[in-house]
Amino acid sequence: MANWYRKFILLFKSEKRLGANQIIDHYAGQNIEAMKSRVIDSDSCSIIDTIIQAHPHLLDDTQVDEPINPLVDYEPRRIRNLYTHLTTLQHEFIGQSELSFYHAILIVLLRRRFQPEKTFQTFTHLWQTQTDYLMDNLSLRWIASACDTFIDFDPKPTRKAMLLNIITLINTVKVYETQQYLCRSSASLDEEKCAILYAHHKPLYAGLTYFRLGKDDTLKHMRERYQRFYAEDPFSTTLLLKAFARLHDQPSAFTTLKQLHKDEKSAWW
């Protein structure tokens, strides 16, 4: 019954944002301190589950897979249904607070272009009022996602530029850690390790993963964000892009990963 009703609703609304209003409304009524103290676990899941119980048509349960262990089997998933996406994502936050998961939900809603101005105001207010908590409790993966979100939605050029440096730093560490992983035992590439990173994402630390060989799109998105600064400062942007290109002309980790890359859609050079 729920699936039939959901299909009817989808005649008029996008599945990418279906039920987003209910999420915003439910979390707006929550106490911040209570969300900090509430820990997500396999028996006590997030507010998302409460919403689904009240509105089962919002979830496309035909897409639900077995729960993942993000420390062992982390793989990003492209899921069109908003609630299926969030119920999958919440497994990454088992052992963490509802507030940390709420932060991730806001990023998901912004990526799905749900009321971007209003949602970004909520996101900004959360960071302005809970800066220390978020910096102390979010993994580097979600700190990087927060920086990307500010870069994409904040109107302040200086803030964009400063936060892009964080993304550059994290991506550079990720690239060099990947090269070290591949070449740790000798100067030549370890073919077995290459096969592992071609096959799936491998956890690194603090929520980060090694560079996914052949498919990783983080450097592509980083370069695209560099290019957006051209309208504001052509000179500095040109220097930045040229410096980034020069790194690929040297025997660097960037060059190694470029040679191993196979997906044209996520090429970054």
PDB file of C-alpha atoms in Angstrom:
ATOM      1  CA  MET A   1       0.000   0.000   0.000  1.00  0.00           C
ATOM      2  CA  ALA A   2       2.800   2.395   0.913  1.00  0.00           C
ATOM      3  CA  ASN A   3       4.602   1.745  -2.386  1.00  0.00           C
ATOM      4  CA  TRP A   4       1.451   2.376  -4.428  1.00  0.00           C
ATOM      5  CA  TYR A   5       0.813   5.624  -2.567  1.00  0.00           C
ATOM      6  CA  ARG A   6       4.446   6.667  -3.041  1.00  0.00           C
ATOM      7  CA  LYS A   7       4.197   6.020  -6.790  1.00  0.00           C
ATOM      8  CA  PHE A   8       1.068   8.186  -6.938  1.00  0.00           C
ATOM      9  CA  ILE A   9       2.785  11.025  -5.067  1.00  0.00           C
ATOM     10  CA  LEU A  10       5.767  10.785  -7.435  1.00  0.00           C
ATOM     11  CA  LEU A  11       3.501  11.813 -10.297  1.00  0.00           C
ATOM     12  CA  PHE A  12       3.670  15.301  -8.795  1.00  0.00           C
ATOM     13  CA  LYS A  13       6.925  15.412  -6.782  1.00  0.00           C
ATOM     14  CA  SER A  14      10.568  14.427  -7.260  1.00  0.00           C
ATOM     15  CA  GLU A  15      11.768  11.372  -5.352  1.00  0.00           C
ATOM     16  CA  LYS A  16      15.046  13.204  -4.752  1.00  0.00           C
ATOM     17  CA  ARG A  17      13.279  15.614  -2.382  1.00  0.00           C
ATOM     18  CA  LEU A  18      10.116  13.708  -1.435  1.00  0.00           C
ATOM     19  CA  GLY A  19       9.475  14.141   2.288  1.00  0.00           C
ATOM     20  CA  ALA A  20      12.247  16.690   2.839  1.00  0.00           C
ATOM     21  CA  ASN A  21       9.801  19.070   4.528  1.00  0.00           C
ATOM     22  CA  GLN A  22       8.993  16.456   7.159  1.00  0.00           C
ATOM     23  CA  ILE A  23      12.698  16.130   7.965  1.00  0.00           C
ATOM     24  CA  ILE A  24      13.170  19.868   8.418  1.00  0.00           C
ATOM     25  CA  ASP A  25      10.013  20.150  10.530  1.00  0.00           C
ATOM     26  CA  HIS A  26      10.913  17.239  12.825  1.00  0.00           C
ATOM     27  CA  TYR A  27      14.468  18.408  13.458  1.00  0.00           C
ATOM     28  CA  ALA A  28      13.400  22.039  13.940  1.00  0.00           C
ATOM     29  CA  GLY A  29      11.522  20.961  17.044  1.00  0.00           C
ATOM     30  CA  GLN A  30      14.487  19.148  18.577  1.00  0.00           C
ATOM     31  CA  ASN A  31      16.666  20.443  21.407  1.00  0.00           C
ATOM     32  CA  ILE A  32      20.318  20.727  20.360  1.00  0.00           C
ATOM     33  CA  GLU A  33      21.659  19.392  23.661  1.00  0.00           C
ATOM     34  CA  ALA A  34      19.275  16.443  23.480  1.00  0.00           C
ATOM     35  CA  MET A  35      20.537  15.620  19.985  1.00  0.00           C
ATOM     36  CA  LYS A  36      24.112  15.721  21.264  1.00  0.00           C
ATOM     37  CA  SER A  37      23.310  13.209  23.992  1.00  0.00           C
ATOM     38  CA  ARG A  38      21.251  10.873  21.817  1.00  0.00           C
ATOM     39  CA  VAL A  39      23.521   8.205  20.311  1.00  0.00           C
ATOM     40  CA  ILE A  40      22.509   6.316  17.176  1.00  0.00           C
ATOM     41  CA  ASP A  41      22.839   2.541  17.439  1.00  0.00           C
ATOM     42  CA  SER A  42      21.302  -0.516  15.809  1.00  0.00           C
ATOM     43  CA  ASP A  43      18.435  -0.557  18.328  1.00  0.00           C
ATOM     44  CA  SER A  44      17.891   3.202  18.654  1.00  0.00           C
ATOM     45  CA  CYS A  45      18.105   4.748  15.207  1.00  0.00           C
ATOM     46  CA  SER A  46      17.629   8.352  14.157  1.00  0.00           C
ATOM     47  CA  ILE A  47      14.599  10.603  13.871  1.00  0.00           C
ATOM     48  CA  ILE A  48      14.452   9.535  10.215  1.00  0.00           C
ATOM     49  CA  ASP A  49      13.063   6.174  11.362  1.00  0.00           C
ATOM     50  CA  THR A  50      10.369   7.954  13.374  1.00  0.00           C
ATOM     51  CA  ILE A  51       9.297   9.888  10.277  1.00  0.00           C
ATOM     52  CA  ILE A  52       9.208   6.699   8.181  1.00  0.00           C
ATOM     53  CA  GLN A  53       7.000   4.979  10.762  1.00  0.00           C
ATOM     54  CA  ALA A  54       4.515   7.853  10.454  1.00  0.00           C
ATOM     55  CA  HIS A  55       4.853   8.153   6.654  1.00  0.00           C
ATOM     56  CA  PRO A  56       5.927   4.729   5.270  1.00  0.00           C
ATOM     57  CA  HIS A  57       5.262   5.793   1.668  1.00  0.00           C
ATOM     58  CA  LEU A  58       8.346   8.048   1.789  1.00  0.00           C
ATOM     59  CA  LEU A  59      10.728   5.062   1.828  1.00  0.00           C
ATOM     60  CA  ASP A  60      11.438   3.011  -1.276  1.00  0.00           C
ATOM     61  CA  ASP A  61      12.100  -0.272   0.519  1.00  0.00           C
ATOM     62  CA  THR A  62      12.874  -2.016  -2.770  1.00  0.00           C
ATOM     63  CA  GLN A  63      16.274  -0.266  -2.687  1.00  0.00           C
ATOM     64  CA  VAL A  64      17.172  -1.124   0.925  1.00  0.00           C
ATOM     65  CA  ASP A  65      20.273  -3.301   1.210  1.00  0.00           C
ATOM     66  CA  GLU A  66      21.767  -5.049   4.192  1.00  0.00           C
ATOM     67  CA  PRO A  67      23.283  -2.589   6.710  1.00  0.00           C
ATOM     68  CA  ILE A  68      26.910  -1.759   5.980  1.00  0.00           C
ATOM     69  CA  ASN A  69      29.837  -1.482   8.341  1.00  0.00           C
ATOM     70  CA  PRO A  70      31.490   1.780   7.211  1.00  0.00           C
ATOM     71  CA  LEU A  71      34.781   0.776   8.851  1.00  0.00           C
ATOM     72  CA  VAL A  72      34.986  -2.407   6.786  1.00  0.00           C
ATOM     73  CA  ASP A  73      32.859  -2.015   3.683  1.00  0.00           C
ATOM     74  CA  TYR A  74      32.541   1.704   2.985  1.00  0.00           C
ATOM     75  CA  GLU A  75      31.152   2.431  -0.474  1.00  0.00           C
ATOM     76  CA  PRO A  76      29.362   5.647  -1.496  1.00  0.00           C
ATOM     77  CA  ARG A  77      25.961   4.881  -2.986  1.00  0.00           C
ATOM     78  CA  ARG A  78      23.903   6.850  -5.481  1.00  0.00           C
ATOM     79  CA  ILE A  79      20.314   6.426  -4.298  1.00  0.00           C
ATOM     80  CA  ARG A  80      17.535   8.533  -5.769  1.00  0.00           C
ATOM     81  CA  ASN A  81      14.980   8.055  -2.978  1.00  0.00           C
ATOM     82  CA  LEU A  82      15.806  10.510  -0.176  1.00  0.00           C
ATOM     83  CA  TYR A  83      14.748   8.288   2.722  1.00  0.00           C
ATOM     84  CA  THR A  84      16.464   5.196   1.348  1.00  0.00           C
ATOM     85  CA  HIS A  85      19.618   7.294   1.049  1.00  0.00           C
ATOM     86  CA  LEU A  86      19.345   8.553   4.626  1.00  0.00           C
ATOM     87  CA  THR A  87      18.524   5.179   6.184  1.00  0.00           C
ATOM     88  CA  THR A  88      21.613   3.798   4.464  1.00  0.00           C
ATOM     89  CA  LEU A  89      23.724   6.785   5.498  1.00  0.00           C
ATOM     90  CA  GLN A  90      22.748   6.557   9.163  1.00  0.00           C
ATOM     91  CA  HIS A  91      24.684   3.271   9.479  1.00  0.00           C
ATOM     92  CA  GLU A  92      27.828   5.378   9.099  1.00  0.00           C
ATOM     93  CA  PHE A  93      26.798   7.268  12.245  1.00  0.00           C
ATOM     94  CA  ILE A  94      26.223   4.306  14.564  1.00  0.00           C
ATOM     95  CA  GLY A  95      27.953   5.222  17.821  1.00  0.00           C
ATOM     96  CA  GLN A  96      27.728   8.939  17.003  1.00  0.00           C
ATOM     97  CA  SER A  97      25.216  11.575  18.032  1.00  0.00           C
ATOM     98  CA  GLU A  98      21.961  12.513  16.367  1.00  0.00           C
ATOM     99  CA  LEU A  99      23.395  16.021  15.905  1.00  0.00           C
ATOM    100  CA  SER A 100      26.303  14.710  13.826  1.00  0.00           C
ATOM    101  CA  PHE A 101      23.841  12.811  11.644  1.00  0.00           C
ATOM    102  CA  TYR A 102      21.603  15.891  11.371  1.00  0.00           C
ATOM    103  CA  HIS A 103      24.598  17.822  10.039  1.00  0.00           C
ATOM    104  CA  ALA A 104      25.033  15.170   7.334  1.00  0.00           C
ATOM    105  CA  ILE A 105      21.310  15.317   6.521  1.00  0.00           C
ATOM    106  CA  LEU A 106      21.527  19.069   5.863  1.00  0.00           C
ATOM    107  CA  ILE A 107      24.402  18.460   3.442  1.00  0.00           C
ATOM    108  CA  VAL A 108      22.373  15.774   1.644  1.00  0.00           C
ATOM    109  CA  LEU A 109      19.391  18.134   1.335  1.00  0.00           C
ATOM    110  CA  LEU A 110      21.605  20.878  -0.086  1.00  0.00           C
ATOM    111  CA  ARG A 111      23.153  18.453  -2.589  1.00  0.00           C
ATOM    112  CA  ARG A 112      19.593  17.601  -3.644  1.00  0.00           C
ATOM    113  CA  ARG A 113      18.793  21.323  -3.987  1.00  0.00           C
ATOM    114  CA  PHE A 114      16.010  21.314  -1.400  1.00  0.00           C
ATOM    115  CA  GLN A 115      15.148  24.944  -0.583  1.00  0.00           C
ATOM    116  CA  PRO A 116      18.869  25.812  -0.846  1.00  0.00           C
ATOM    117  CA  GLU A 117      18.701  29.323   0.626  1.00  0.00           C
ATOM    118  CA  LYS A 118      16.681  28.297   3.677  1.00  0.00           C
ATOM    119  CA  THR A 119      18.544  25.017   4.203  1.00  0.00           C
ATOM    120  CA  PHE A 120      21.916  26.746   3.900  1.00  0.00           C
ATOM    121  CA  GLN A 121      20.839  29.305   6.515  1.00  0.00           C
ATOM    122  CA  THR A 122      20.050  26.414   8.867  1.00  0.00           C
ATOM    123  CA  PHE A 123      23.389  24.781   8.026  1.00  0.00           C
ATOM    124  CA  THR A 124      25.297  28.037   8.644  1.00  0.00           C
ATOM    125  CA  HIS A 125      23.493  28.656  11.944  1.00  0.00           C
ATOM    126  CA  LEU A 126      24.391  25.151  13.101  1.00  0.00           C
ATOM    127  CA  TRP A 127      28.071  25.803  12.397  1.00  0.00           C
ATOM    128  CA  GLN A 128      28.020  29.269  13.970  1.00  0.00           C
ATOM    129  CA  THR A 129      26.465  27.981  17.199  1.00  0.00           C
ATOM    130  CA  GLN A 130      28.100  24.539  17.417  1.00  0.00           C
ATOM    131  CA  THR A 131      31.543  25.098  15.896  1.00  0.00           C
ATOM    132  CA  ASP A 132      33.554  23.443  18.666  1.00  0.00           C
ATOM    133  CA  TYR A 133      31.236  20.455  18.926  1.00  0.00           C
ATOM    134  CA  LEU A 134      31.234  19.806  15.178  1.00  0.00           C
ATOM    135  CA  MET A 135      35.002  20.196  14.835  1.00  0.00           C
ATOM    136  CA  ASP A 136      35.572  17.841  17.771  1.00  0.00           C
ATOM    137  CA  ASN A 137      33.067  15.177  16.746  1.00  0.00           C
ATOM    138  CA  LEU A 138      32.817  15.079  12.952  1.00  0.00           C
ATOM    139  CA  SER A 139      35.215  12.921  10.983  1.00  0.00           C
ATOM    140  CA  LEU A 140      37.542  14.611   8.489  1.00  0.00           C
ATOM    141  CA  ARG A 141      35.315  13.241   5.743  1.00  0.00           C
ATOM    142  CA  TRP A 142      32.349  15.259   7.024  1.00  0.00           C
ATOM    143  CA  ILE A 143      34.445  18.325   7.830  1.00  0.00           C
ATOM    144  CA  ALA A 144      35.571  18.233   4.203  1.00  0.00           C
ATOM    145  CA  SER A 145      31.945  17.864   3.085  1.00  0.00           C
ATOM    146  CA  ALA A 146      31.021  20.875   5.221  1.00  0.00           C
ATOM    147  CA  CYS A 147      33.793  22.935   3.594  1.00  0.00           C
ATOM    148  CA  ASP A 148      32.583  21.877   0.135  1.00  0.00           C
ATOM    149  CA  THR A 149      29.080  22.977   1.123  1.00  0.00           C
ATOM    150  CA  PHE A 150      30.240  26.429   2.220  1.00  0.00           C
ATOM    151  CA  ILE A 151      32.236  26.762  -1.010  1.00  0.00           C
ATOM    152  CA  ASP A 152      29.175  25.850  -3.073  1.00  0.00           C
ATOM    153  CA  PHE A 153      26.577  27.969  -1.256  1.00  0.00           C
ATOM    154  CA  ASP A 154      28.240  30.766   0.746  1.00  0.00           C
ATOM    155  CA  PRO A 155      28.309  34.163  -1.045  1.00  0.00           C
ATOM    156  CA  LYS A 156      31.522  35.344   0.678  1.00  0.00           C
ATOM    157  CA  PRO A 157      34.561  34.965  -1.649  1.00  0.00           C
ATOM    158  CA  THR A 158      37.087  35.112   1.189  1.00  0.00           C
ATOM    159  CA  ARG A 159      35.376  32.307   3.073  1.00  0.00           C
ATOM    160  CA  LYS A 160      35.228  30.203  -0.084  1.00  0.00           C
ATOM    161  CA  ALA A 161      38.944  30.710  -0.711  1.00  0.00           C
ATOM    162  CA  MET A 162      39.971  29.935   2.837  1.00  0.00           C
ATOM    163  CA  LEU A 163      37.884  26.773   3.060  1.00  0.00           C
ATOM    164  CA  LEU A 164      39.098  25.556  -0.310  1.00  0.00           C
ATOM    165  CA  ASN A 165      42.557  25.378   1.231  1.00  0.00           C
ATOM    166  CA  ILE A 166      41.206  22.781   3.672  1.00  0.00           C
ATOM    167  CA  ILE A 167      39.903  20.695   0.783  1.00  0.00           C
ATOM    168  CA  THR A 168      43.239  21.037  -0.996  1.00  0.00           C
ATOM    169  CA  LEU A 169      45.091  19.936   2.114  1.00  0.00           C
ATOM    170  CA  ILE A 170      42.870  16.906   2.720  1.00  0.00           C
ATOM    171  CA  ASN A 171      42.896  15.821  -0.919  1.00  0.00           C
ATOM    172  CA  THR A 172      46.689  16.171  -1.071  1.00  0.00           C
ATOM    173  CA  VAL A 173      47.063  14.009   2.029  1.00  0.00           C
ATOM    174  CA  LYS A 174      44.646  11.495   0.534  1.00  0.00           C
ATOM    175  CA  VAL A 175      46.593  11.339  -2.725  1.00  0.00           C
ATOM    176  CA  TYR A 176      49.975  10.897  -1.058  1.00  0.00           C
ATOM    177  CA  GLU A 177      48.683   8.356   1.441  1.00  0.00           C
ATOM    178  CA  THR A 178      47.337   6.390  -1.525  1.00  0.00           C
ATOM    179  CA  GLN A 179      50.699   6.491  -3.266  1.00  0.00           C
ATOM    180  CA  GLN A 180      52.445   5.383  -0.075  1.00  0.00           C
ATOM    181  CA  TYR A 181      49.989   2.516   0.283  1.00  0.00           C
ATOM    182  CA  LEU A 182      50.639   1.388  -3.289  1.00  0.00           C
ATOM    183  CA  CYS A 183      54.433   1.682  -3.153  1.00  0.00           C
ATOM    184  CA  ARG A 184      55.220   1.017   0.507  1.00  0.00           C
ATOM    185  CA  SER A 185      57.307  -2.103  -0.030  1.00  0.00           C
ATOM    186  CA  SER A 186      59.322  -0.880  -3.027  1.00  0.00           C
ATOM    187  CA  ALA A 187      59.712   1.881  -5.578  1.00  0.00           C
ATOM    188  CA  SER A 188      57.420   0.028  -7.996  1.00  0.00           C
ATOM    189  CA  LEU A 189      53.656  -0.228  -7.814  1.00  0.00           C
ATOM    190  CA  ASP A 190      52.150  -3.119  -5.881  1.00  0.00           C
ATOM    191  CA  GLU A 191      49.790  -4.731  -8.391  1.00  0.00           C
ATOM    192  CA  GLU A 192      47.784  -6.525  -5.696  1.00  0.00           C
ATOM    193  CA  LYS A 193      47.133  -3.249  -3.873  1.00  0.00           C
ATOM    194  CA  CYS A 194      46.265  -1.553  -7.167  1.00  0.00           C
ATOM    195  CA  ALA A 195      43.638  -4.243  -7.744  1.00  0.00           C
ATOM    196  CA  ILE A 196      42.177  -3.611  -4.278  1.00  0.00           C
ATOM    197  CA  LEU A 197      41.810   0.130  -4.915  1.00  0.00           C
ATOM    198  CA  TYR A 198      40.352  -0.465  -8.373  1.00  0.00           C
ATOM    199  CA  ALA A 199      37.751  -2.775  -6.807  1.00  0.00           C
ATOM    200  CA  HIS A 200      36.463  -0.639  -3.938  1.00  0.00           C
ATOM    201  CA  HIS A 201      37.103   2.215  -1.503  1.00  0.00           C
ATOM    202  CA  LYS A 202      39.536   1.282   1.273  1.00  0.00           C
ATOM    203  CA  PRO A 203      39.230   3.078   4.642  1.00  0.00           C
ATOM    204  CA  LEU A 204      42.196   5.288   5.618  1.00  0.00           C
ATOM    205  CA  TYR A 205      41.488   7.054   8.933  1.00  0.00           C
ATOM    206  CA  ALA A 206      39.117   9.638  10.483  1.00  0.00           C
ATOM    207  CA  GLY A 207      36.389   8.687   8.023  1.00  0.00           C
ATOM    208  CA  LEU A 208      38.617   9.189   4.958  1.00  0.00           C
ATOM    209  CA  THR A 209      39.370   6.588   2.310  1.00  0.00           C
ATOM    210  CA  TYR A 210      42.327   6.009   0.021  1.00  0.00           C
ATOM    211  CA  PHE A 211      41.961   7.374  -3.509  1.00  0.00           C
ATOM    212  CA  ARG A 212      39.657   5.043  -5.457  1.00  0.00           C
ATOM    213  CA  LEU A 213      41.708   4.120  -8.520  1.00  0.00           C
ATOM    214  CA  GLY A 214      39.987   4.655 -11.827  1.00  0.00           C
ATOM    215  CA  LYS A 215      36.795   6.247 -10.469  1.00  0.00           C
ATOM    216  CA  ASP A 216      37.496   8.731  -7.641  1.00  0.00           C
ATOM    217  CA  ASP A 217      36.004  12.137  -8.503  1.00  0.00           C
ATOM    218  CA  THR A 218      37.284  14.219  -5.561  1.00  0.00           C
ATOM    219  CA  LEU A 219      40.091  15.852  -7.568  1.00  0.00           C
ATOM    220  CA  LYS A 220      37.719  16.608 -10.435  1.00  0.00           C
ATOM    221  CA  HIS A 221      35.345  18.427  -8.079  1.00  0.00           C
ATOM    222  CA  MET A 222      38.251  20.232  -6.412  1.00  0.00           C
ATOM    223  CA  ARG A 223      39.462  21.533  -9.783  1.00  0.00           C
ATOM    224  CA  GLU A 224      35.930  22.593 -10.764  1.00  0.00           C
ATOM    225  CA  ARG A 225      35.710  24.606  -7.540  1.00  0.00           C
ATOM    226  CA  TYR A 226      39.064  26.222  -8.350  1.00  0.00           C
ATOM    227  CA  GLN A 227      37.681  27.270 -11.742  1.00  0.00           C
ATOM    228  CA  ARG A 228      34.669  29.011 -10.197  1.00  0.00           C
ATOM    229  CA  PHE A 229      36.991  31.631  -8.707  1.00  0.00           C
ATOM    230  CA  TYR A 230      37.990  32.830 -12.193  1.00  0.00           C
ATOM    231  CA  ALA A 231      35.157  35.380 -12.429  1.00  0.00           C
ATOM    232  CA  GLU A 232      36.231  36.939  -9.124  1.00  0.00           C
ATOM    233  CA  ASP A 233      40.014  36.900  -9.634  1.00  0.00           C
ATOM    234  CA  PRO A 234      41.263  35.689 -13.057  1.00  0.00           C
ATOM    235  CA  PHE A 235      44.944  36.227 -12.231  1.00  0.00           C
ATOM    236  CA  SER A 236      45.010  34.186  -9.025  1.00  0.00           C
ATOM    237  CA  THR A 237      42.805  31.475 -10.498  1.00  0.00           C
ATOM    238  CA  THR A 238      45.076  31.147 -13.525  1.00  0.00           C
ATOM    239  CA  LEU A 239      48.121  30.755 -11.283  1.00  0.00           C
ATOM    240  CA  LEU A 240      46.329  28.199  -9.136  1.00  0.00           C
ATOM    241  CA  LEU A 241      45.251  26.083 -12.117  1.00  0.00           C
ATOM    242  CA  LYS A 242      48.693  26.279 -13.700  1.00  0.00           C
ATOM    243  CA  ALA A 243      50.386  25.241 -10.463  1.00  0.00           C
ATOM    244  CA  PHE A 244      48.010  22.312 -10.153  1.00  0.00           C
ATOM    245  CA  ALA A 245      48.754  21.295 -13.758  1.00  0.00           C
ATOM    246  CA  ARG A 246      52.512  21.523 -13.149  1.00  0.00           C
ATOM    247  CA  LEU A 247      52.218  18.971 -10.351  1.00  0.00           C
ATOM    248  CA  HIS A 248      51.113  16.480 -13.005  1.00  0.00           C
ATOM    249  CA  ASP A 249      54.262  17.113 -15.070  1.00  0.00           C
ATOM    250  CA  GLN A 250      56.522  15.898 -12.264  1.00  0.00           C
ATOM    251  CA  PRO A 251      57.050  12.371 -10.842  1.00  0.00           C
ATOM    252  CA  SER A 252      54.444  13.138  -8.185  1.00  0.00           C
ATOM    253  CA  ALA A 253      51.612  11.172  -6.612  1.00  0.00           C
ATOM    254  CA  PHE A 254      49.215  13.150  -8.807  1.00  0.00           C
ATOM    255  CA  THR A 255      51.013  11.810 -11.893  1.00  0.00           C
ATOM    256  CA  THR A 256      50.880   8.246 -10.577  1.00  0.00           C
ATOM    257  CA  LEU A 257      47.130   8.425 -10.019  1.00  0.00           C
ATOM    258  CA  LYS A 258      46.565  10.122 -13.372  1.00  0.00           C
ATOM    259  CA  GLN A 259      48.302   7.218 -15.110  1.00  0.00           C
ATOM    260  CA  LEU A 260      46.103   4.726 -13.250  1.00  0.00           C
ATOM    261  CA  HIS A 261      42.846   6.610 -13.836  1.00  0.00           C
ATOM    262  CA  LYS A 262      40.338   5.106 -16.284  1.00  0.00           C
ATOM    263  CA  ASP A 263      37.088   7.062 -16.026  1.00  0.00           C
ATOM    264  CA  GLU A 264      36.940  10.031 -18.436  1.00  0.00           C
ATOM    265  CA  LYS A 265      33.955  11.554 -16.622  1.00  0.00           C
ATOM    266  CA  SER A 266      35.961  12.003 -13.418  1.00  0.00           C
ATOM    267  CA  ALA A 267      39.252  13.054 -15.044  1.00  0.00           C
ATOM    268  CA  TRP A 268      40.692  16.108 -13.288  1.00  0.00           C
ATOM    269  CA  TRP A 269      43.696  17.197 -15.421  1.00  0.00           C
TER     270      TRP A 269
END
